[in-house]
mmCIF file of C-alpha atoms and ligand atoms in Angstrom:
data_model
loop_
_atom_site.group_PDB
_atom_site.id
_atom_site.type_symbol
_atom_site.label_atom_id
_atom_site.label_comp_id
_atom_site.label_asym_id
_atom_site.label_seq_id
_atom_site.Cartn_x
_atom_site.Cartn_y
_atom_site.Cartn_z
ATOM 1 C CA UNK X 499 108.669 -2.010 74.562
ATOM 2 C CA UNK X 500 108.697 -5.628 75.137
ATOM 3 C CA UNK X 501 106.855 -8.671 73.006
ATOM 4 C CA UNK X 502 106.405 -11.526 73.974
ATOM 5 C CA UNK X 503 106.680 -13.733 70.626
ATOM 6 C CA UNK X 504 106.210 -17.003 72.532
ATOM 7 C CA UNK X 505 102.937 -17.308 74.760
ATOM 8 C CA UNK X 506 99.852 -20.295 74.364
ATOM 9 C CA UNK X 507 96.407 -20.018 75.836
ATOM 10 C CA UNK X 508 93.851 -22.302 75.912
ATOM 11 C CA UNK X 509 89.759 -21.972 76.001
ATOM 12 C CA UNK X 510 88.083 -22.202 79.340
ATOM 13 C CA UNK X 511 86.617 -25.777 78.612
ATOM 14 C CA UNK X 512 90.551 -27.730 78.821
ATOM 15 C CA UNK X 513 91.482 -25.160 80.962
ATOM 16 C CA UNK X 514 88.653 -26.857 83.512
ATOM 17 C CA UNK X 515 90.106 -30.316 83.024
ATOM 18 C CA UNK X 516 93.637 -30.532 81.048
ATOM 19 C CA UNK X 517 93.756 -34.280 82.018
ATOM 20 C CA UNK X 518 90.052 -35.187 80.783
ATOM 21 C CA UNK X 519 90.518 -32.831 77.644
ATOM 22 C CA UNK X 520 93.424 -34.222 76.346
ATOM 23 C CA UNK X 521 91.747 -38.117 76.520
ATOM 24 C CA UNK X 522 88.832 -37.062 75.362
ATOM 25 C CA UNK X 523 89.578 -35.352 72.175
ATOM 26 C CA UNK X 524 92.793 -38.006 71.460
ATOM 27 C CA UNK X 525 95.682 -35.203 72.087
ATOM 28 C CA UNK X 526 97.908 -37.462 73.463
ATOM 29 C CA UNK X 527 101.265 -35.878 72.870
ATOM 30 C CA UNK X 528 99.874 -32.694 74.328
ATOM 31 C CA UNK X 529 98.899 -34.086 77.164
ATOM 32 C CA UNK X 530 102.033 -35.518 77.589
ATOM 33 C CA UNK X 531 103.951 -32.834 77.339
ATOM 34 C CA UNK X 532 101.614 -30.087 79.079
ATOM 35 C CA UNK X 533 99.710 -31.732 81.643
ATOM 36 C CA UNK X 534 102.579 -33.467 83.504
ATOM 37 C CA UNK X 535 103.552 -33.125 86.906
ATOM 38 C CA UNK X 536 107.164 -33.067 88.723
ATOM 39 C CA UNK X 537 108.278 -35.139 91.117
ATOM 40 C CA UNK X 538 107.046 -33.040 93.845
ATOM 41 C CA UNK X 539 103.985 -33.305 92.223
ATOM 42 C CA UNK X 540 103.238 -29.738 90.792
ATOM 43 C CA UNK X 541 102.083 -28.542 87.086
ATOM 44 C CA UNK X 542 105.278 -28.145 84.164
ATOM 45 C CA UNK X 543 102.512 -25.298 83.420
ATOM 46 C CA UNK X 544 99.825 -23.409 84.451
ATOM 47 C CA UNK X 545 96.363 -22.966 82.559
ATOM 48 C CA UNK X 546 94.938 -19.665 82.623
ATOM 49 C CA UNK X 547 93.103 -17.687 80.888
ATOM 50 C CA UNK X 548 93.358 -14.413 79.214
ATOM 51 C CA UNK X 549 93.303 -11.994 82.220
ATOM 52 C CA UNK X 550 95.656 -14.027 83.912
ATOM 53 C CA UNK X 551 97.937 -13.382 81.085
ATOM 54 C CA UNK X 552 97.704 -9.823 81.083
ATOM 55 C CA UNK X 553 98.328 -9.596 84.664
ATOM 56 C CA UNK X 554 101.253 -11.550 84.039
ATOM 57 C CA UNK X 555 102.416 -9.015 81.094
ATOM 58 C CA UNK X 556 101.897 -5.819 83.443
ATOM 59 C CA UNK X 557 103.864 -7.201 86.453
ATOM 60 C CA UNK X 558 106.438 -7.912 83.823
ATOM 61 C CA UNK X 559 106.337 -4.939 81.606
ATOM 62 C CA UNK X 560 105.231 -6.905 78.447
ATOM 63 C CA UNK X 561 103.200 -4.970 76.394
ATOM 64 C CA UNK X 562 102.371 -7.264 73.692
ATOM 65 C CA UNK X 563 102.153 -11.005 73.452
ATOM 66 C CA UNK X 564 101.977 -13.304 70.649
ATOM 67 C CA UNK X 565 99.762 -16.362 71.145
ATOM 68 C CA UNK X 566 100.599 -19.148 69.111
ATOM 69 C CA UNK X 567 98.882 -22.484 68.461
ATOM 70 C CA UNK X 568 99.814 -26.036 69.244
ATOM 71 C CA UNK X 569 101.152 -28.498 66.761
ATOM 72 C CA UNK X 570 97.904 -30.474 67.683
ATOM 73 C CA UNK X 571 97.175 -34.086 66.189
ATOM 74 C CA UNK X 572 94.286 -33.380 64.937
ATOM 75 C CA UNK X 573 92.992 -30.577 62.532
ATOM 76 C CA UNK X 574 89.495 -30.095 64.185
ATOM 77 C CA UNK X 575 91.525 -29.024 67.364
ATOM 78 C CA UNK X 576 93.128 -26.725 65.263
ATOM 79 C CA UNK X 577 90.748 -24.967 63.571
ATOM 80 C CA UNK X 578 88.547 -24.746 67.263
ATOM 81 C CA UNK X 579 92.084 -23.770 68.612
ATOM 82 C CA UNK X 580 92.069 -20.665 65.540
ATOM 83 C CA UNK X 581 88.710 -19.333 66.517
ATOM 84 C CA UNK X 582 89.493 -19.377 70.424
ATOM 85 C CA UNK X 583 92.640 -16.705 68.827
ATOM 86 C CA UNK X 584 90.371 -14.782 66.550
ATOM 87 C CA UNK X 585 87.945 -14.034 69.968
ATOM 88 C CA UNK X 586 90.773 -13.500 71.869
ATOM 89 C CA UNK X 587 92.418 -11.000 69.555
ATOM 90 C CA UNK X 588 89.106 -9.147 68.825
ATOM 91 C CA UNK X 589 88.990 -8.870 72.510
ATOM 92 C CA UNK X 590 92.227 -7.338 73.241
ATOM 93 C CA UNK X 591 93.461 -5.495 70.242
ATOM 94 C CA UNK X 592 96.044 -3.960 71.870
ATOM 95 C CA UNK X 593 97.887 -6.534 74.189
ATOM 96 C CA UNK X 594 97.253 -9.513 71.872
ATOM 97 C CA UNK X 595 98.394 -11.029 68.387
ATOM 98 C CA UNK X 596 98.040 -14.930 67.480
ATOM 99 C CA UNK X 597 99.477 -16.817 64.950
ATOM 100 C CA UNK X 598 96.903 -20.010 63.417
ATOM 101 C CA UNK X 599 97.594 -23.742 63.709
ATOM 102 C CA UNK X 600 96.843 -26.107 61.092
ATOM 103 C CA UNK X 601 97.636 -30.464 60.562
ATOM 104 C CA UNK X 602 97.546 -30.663 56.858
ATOM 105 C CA UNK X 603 95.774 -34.197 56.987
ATOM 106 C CA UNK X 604 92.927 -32.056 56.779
ATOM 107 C CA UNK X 605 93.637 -32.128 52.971
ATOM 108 C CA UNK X 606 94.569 -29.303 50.563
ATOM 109 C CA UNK X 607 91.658 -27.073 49.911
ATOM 110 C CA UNK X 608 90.687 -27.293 53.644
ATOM 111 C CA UNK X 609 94.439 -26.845 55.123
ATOM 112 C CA UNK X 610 94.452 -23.916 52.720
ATOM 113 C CA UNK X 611 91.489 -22.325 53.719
ATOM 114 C CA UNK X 612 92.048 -22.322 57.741
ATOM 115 C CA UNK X 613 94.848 -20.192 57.030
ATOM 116 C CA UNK X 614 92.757 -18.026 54.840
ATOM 117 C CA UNK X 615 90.381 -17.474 56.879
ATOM 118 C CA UNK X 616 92.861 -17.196 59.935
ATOM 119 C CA UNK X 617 94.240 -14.284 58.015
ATOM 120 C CA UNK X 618 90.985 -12.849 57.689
ATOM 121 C CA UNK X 619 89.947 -12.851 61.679
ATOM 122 C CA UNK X 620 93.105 -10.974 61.696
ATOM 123 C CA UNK X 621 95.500 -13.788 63.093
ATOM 124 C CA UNK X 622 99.066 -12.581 61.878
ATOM 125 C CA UNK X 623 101.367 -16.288 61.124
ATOM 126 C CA UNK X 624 101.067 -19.534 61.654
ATOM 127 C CA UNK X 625 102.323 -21.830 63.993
ATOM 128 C CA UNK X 626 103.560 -23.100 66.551
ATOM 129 C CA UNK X 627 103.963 -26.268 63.888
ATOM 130 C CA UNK X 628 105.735 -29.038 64.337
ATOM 131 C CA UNK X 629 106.037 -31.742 61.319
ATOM 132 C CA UNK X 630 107.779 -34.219 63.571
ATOM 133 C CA UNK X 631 105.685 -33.948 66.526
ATOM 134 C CA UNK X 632 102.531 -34.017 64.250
ATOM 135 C CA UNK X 633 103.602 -36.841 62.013
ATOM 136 C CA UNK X 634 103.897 -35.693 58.674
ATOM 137 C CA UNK X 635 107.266 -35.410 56.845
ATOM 138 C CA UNK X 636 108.893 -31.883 56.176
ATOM 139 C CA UNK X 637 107.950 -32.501 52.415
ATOM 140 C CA UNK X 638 104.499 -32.723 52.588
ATOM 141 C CA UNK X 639 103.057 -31.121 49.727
ATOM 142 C CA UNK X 640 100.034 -29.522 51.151
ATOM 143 C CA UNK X 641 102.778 -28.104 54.532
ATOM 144 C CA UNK X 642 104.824 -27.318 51.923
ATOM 145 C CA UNK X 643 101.219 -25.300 49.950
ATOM 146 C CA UNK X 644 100.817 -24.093 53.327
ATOM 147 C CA UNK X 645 104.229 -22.309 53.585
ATOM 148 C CA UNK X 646 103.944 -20.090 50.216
ATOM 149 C CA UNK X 647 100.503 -19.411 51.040
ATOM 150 C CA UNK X 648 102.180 -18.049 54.280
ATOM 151 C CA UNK X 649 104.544 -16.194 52.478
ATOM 152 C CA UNK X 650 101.895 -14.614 50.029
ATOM 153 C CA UNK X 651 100.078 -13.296 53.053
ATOM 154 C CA UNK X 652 103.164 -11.801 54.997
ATOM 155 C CA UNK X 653 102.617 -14.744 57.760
ATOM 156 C CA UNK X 654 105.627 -15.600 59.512
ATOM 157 C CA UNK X 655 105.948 -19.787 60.296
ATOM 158 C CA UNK X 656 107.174 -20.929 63.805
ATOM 159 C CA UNK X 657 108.567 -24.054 63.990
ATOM 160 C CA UNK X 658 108.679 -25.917 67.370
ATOM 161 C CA UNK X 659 112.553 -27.371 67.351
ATOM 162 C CA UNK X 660 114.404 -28.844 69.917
ATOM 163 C CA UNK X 661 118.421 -29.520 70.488
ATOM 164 C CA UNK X 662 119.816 -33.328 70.458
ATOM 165 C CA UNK X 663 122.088 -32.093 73.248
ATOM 166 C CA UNK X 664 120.045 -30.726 75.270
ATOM 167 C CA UNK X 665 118.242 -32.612 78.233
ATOM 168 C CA UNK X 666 115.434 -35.254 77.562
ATOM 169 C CA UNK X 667 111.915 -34.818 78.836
ATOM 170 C CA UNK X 668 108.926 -37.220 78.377
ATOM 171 C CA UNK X 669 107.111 -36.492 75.380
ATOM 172 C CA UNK X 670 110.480 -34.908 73.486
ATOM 173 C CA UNK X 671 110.137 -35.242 69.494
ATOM 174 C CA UNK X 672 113.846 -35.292 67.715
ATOM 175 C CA UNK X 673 113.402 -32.808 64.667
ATOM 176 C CA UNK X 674 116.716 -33.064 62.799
ATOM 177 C CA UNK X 675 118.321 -29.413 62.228
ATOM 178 C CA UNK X 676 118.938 -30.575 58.685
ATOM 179 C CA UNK X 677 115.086 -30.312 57.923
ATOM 180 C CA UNK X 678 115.037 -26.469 59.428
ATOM 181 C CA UNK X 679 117.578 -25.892 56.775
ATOM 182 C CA UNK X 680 116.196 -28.054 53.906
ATOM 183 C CA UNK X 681 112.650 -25.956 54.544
ATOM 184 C CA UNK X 682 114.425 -22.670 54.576
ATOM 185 C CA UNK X 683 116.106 -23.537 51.411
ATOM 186 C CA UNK X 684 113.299 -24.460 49.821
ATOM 187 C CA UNK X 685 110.489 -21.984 50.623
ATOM 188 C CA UNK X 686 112.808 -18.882 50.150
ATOM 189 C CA UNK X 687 109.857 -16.311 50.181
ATOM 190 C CA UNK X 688 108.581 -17.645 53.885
ATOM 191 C CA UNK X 689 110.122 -16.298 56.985
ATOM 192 C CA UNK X 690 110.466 -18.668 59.460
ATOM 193 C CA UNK X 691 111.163 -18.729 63.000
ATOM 194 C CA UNK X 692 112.442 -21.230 65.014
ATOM 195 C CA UNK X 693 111.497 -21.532 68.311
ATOM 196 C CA UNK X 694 113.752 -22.678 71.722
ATOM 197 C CA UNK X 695 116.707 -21.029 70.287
ATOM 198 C CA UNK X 696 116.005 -23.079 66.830
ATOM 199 C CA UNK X 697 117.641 -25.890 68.734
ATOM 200 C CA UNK X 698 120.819 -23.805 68.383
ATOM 201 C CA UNK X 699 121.070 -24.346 64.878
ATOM 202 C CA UNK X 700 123.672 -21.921 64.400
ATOM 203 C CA UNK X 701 125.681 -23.349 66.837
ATOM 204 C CA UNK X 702 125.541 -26.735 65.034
ATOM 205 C CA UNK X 703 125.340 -25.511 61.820
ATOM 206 C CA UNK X 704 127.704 -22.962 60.105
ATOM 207 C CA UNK X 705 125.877 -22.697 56.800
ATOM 208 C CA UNK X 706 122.646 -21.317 58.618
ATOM 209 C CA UNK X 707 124.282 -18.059 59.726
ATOM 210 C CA UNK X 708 123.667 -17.273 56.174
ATOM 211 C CA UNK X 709 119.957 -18.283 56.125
ATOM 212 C CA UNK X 710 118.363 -14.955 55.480
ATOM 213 C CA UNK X 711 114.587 -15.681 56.280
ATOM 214 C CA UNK X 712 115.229 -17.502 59.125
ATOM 215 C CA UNK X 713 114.455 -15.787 62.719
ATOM 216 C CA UNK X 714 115.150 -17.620 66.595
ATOM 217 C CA UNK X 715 112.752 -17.367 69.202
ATOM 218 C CA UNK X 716 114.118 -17.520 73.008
ATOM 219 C CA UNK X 717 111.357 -19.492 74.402
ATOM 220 C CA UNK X 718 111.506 -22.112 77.273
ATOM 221 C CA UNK X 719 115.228 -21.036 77.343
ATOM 222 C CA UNK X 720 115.420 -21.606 81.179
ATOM 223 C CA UNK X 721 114.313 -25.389 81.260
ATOM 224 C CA UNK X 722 116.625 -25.982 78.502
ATOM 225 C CA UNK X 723 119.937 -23.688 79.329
ATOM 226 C CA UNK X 724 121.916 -21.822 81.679
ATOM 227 C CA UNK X 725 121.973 -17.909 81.137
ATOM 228 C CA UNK X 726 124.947 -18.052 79.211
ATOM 229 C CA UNK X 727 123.224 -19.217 76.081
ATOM 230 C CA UNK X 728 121.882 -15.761 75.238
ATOM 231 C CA UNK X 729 125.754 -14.504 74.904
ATOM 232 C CA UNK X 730 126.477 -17.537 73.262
ATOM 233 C CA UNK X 731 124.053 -17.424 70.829
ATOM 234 C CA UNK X 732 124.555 -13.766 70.383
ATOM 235 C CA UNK X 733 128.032 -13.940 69.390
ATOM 236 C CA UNK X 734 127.278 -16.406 66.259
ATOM 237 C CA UNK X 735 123.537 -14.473 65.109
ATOM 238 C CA UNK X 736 122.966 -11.326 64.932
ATOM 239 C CA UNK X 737 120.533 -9.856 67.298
ATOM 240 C CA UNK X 738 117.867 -8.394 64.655
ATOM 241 C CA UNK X 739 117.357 -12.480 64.197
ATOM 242 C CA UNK X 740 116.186 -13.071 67.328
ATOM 243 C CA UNK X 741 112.866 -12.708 69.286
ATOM 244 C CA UNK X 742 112.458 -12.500 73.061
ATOM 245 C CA UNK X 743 109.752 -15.416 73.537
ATOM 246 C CA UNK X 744 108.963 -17.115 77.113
ATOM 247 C CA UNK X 745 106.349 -20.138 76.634
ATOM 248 C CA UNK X 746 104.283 -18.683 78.769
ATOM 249 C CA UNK X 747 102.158 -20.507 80.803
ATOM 250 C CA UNK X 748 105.470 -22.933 81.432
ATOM 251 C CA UNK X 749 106.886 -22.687 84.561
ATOM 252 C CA UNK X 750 110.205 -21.683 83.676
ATOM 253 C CA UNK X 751 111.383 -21.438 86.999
ATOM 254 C CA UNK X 752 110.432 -24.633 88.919
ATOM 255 C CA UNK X 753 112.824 -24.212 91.498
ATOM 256 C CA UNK X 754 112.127 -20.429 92.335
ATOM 257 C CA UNK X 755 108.342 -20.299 91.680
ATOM 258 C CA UNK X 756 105.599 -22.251 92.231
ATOM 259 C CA UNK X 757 103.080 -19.988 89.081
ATOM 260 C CA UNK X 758 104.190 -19.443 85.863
ATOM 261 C CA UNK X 759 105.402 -15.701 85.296
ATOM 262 C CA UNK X 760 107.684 -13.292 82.696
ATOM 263 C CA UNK X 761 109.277 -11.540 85.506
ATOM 264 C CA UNK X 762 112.041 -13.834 85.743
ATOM 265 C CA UNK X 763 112.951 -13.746 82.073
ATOM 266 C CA UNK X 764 112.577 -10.290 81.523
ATOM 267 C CA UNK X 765 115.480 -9.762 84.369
ATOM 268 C CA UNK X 766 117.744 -12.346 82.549
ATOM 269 C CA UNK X 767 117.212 -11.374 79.019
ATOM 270 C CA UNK X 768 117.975 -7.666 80.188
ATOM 271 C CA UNK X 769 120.571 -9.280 82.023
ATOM 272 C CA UNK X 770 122.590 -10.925 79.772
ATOM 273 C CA UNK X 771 122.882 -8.760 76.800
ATOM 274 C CA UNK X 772 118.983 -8.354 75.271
ATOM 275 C CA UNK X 773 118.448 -4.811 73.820
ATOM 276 C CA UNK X 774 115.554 -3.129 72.592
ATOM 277 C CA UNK X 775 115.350 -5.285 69.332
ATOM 278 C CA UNK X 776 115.712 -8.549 70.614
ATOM 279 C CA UNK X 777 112.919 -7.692 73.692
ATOM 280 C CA UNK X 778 110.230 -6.104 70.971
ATOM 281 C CA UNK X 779 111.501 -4.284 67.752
ATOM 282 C CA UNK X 780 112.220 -7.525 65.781
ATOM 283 C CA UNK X 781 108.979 -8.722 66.445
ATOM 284 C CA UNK X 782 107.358 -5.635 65.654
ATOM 285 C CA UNK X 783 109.030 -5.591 62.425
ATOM 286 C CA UNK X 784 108.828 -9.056 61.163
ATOM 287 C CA UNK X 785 105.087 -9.473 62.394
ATOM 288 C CA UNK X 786 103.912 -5.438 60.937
ATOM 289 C CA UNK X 787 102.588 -4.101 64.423
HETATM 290 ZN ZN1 LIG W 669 107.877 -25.466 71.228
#
């Protein structure tokens, strides 16, 4: 059974006008990041909605995907990005998780009480976050709240974290690998994972082979590496650690595909050394399917 750990939707009214959306409500990073073009002039990523999705998980043979929310800039998106999950959950129990978004500027009691009440419409971790990206340090008290709140309610955290070798792209936010471990240090009884490979912070990073509630997500791994990465990676962590995760409505293929798709990944996952609890059994573990 595969999950997909890695996947974000968006409601019908940005879907109509990414471009317009993004000015109008002030997500400027967003829209830098998801509504720009390539040279030859097409999408980095689709926008579709939830049936498109599913069609997308039958042609690949995903069963289950996780939707997770954006490290917005502001916390009303979030919490209108959280109930968007809740519907879409409640609407396809079986296909569909989500994990909830927060931007603790929206102050203690209310940060506190999104993910409450996230955990109540059944949404099942939170994240994607991303401190850098959403300008608050890694030591924020009310993230930091947030996180053993998380761990009191069994929510997992995923942390968007990207590689300082790796290629740039407009919009990229550095997020030092030293905070990943600082943060896994710190909030022992949260499980965290680490999206796009955690920036391969076990390649960097010796000591965090040993981090014990830390988990890696495979997500945009084509835009950012060849296929060799998932033996890499492999060698150094074991494979109950990681979580097969595509980023989903990305184009991960640019050159081969002009619509975003899971078929792709899927093959080179399966390809290149995946098994059964890196494509869905981790995931169903860690997130109690
Ligand atoms: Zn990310």
């Amino acid at each position: 059974m595969v999950i997909d750990a890695h996947v974000h939707l968006y409601p019908l009214e940005l879907n109509r006008d990414p471009v317009a959306w993004g000015a109008t409500h002030a997500e400027t990073h967003w829209a830098m990041l998801c509504t720009r073009r390539r040279r030859d002039g097409r999408g980095v990523q689709g926008f579709p909605g939830v049936d498109d999705l599913l069609r997308a998980m039958d042609a690949a043979g995903v069963a289950r995907s996780v939707l997770l929310g954006w490290y917005w800039q502001w916390p009303e998106t979030c919490a209108w990005h959280n109930r968007f999950y809740a519907a879409c959950v409640q609407a396809h129990p079986d296909r569909l998780s989500a994990f909830a978004t927060l931007h603790p500027a929206a102050g203690r009691d209310a940060t506190l009480a999104e993910v409450q009440r996230a955990r109540e419409a059944g949404l099942i971790g939170l994240g994607e976050l991303s401190p850098h990206a959403q300008g608050y340090d890694v030591g924020n008290p009310v993230f930091g709240e947030a996180l053993e709140l998380a761990a009191e309610l069994h929510l997992p955290v995923n942390l968007h974290v990207t590689d300082h070798e790796s290629g740039q792209y407009p919009g990229r936010v550095e997020t030092p690998l030293r905070d990943f471990v600082w943060l896994a240090h710190t909030f022992p009884r949260t499980n965290f994972i680490l999206a796009h490979w955690g920036g391969r912070l076990p390649l960097h990073d010796e000591e965090a082979e040993d981090l014990m509630n830390v988990f890696y997500d495979t997500a945009a791994s084509p835009l950012l590496y060849d296929a060799t990465i998932w033996q890499q990676f492999l060698e150094v962590v074991p494979t109950e650690r990681v979580l097969f995760g595509s980023d989903y409505p990305l184009n991960l293929y640019p050159k081969l595909d002009t619509e975003p798709g899971l078929v792709r990944l899927v093959a080179e996952a399966k390809a290149n050394g995946a098994d059964a609890a890196l494509l869905g059994g981790n995931a169903k573990r860690l997130l109690h399917f």
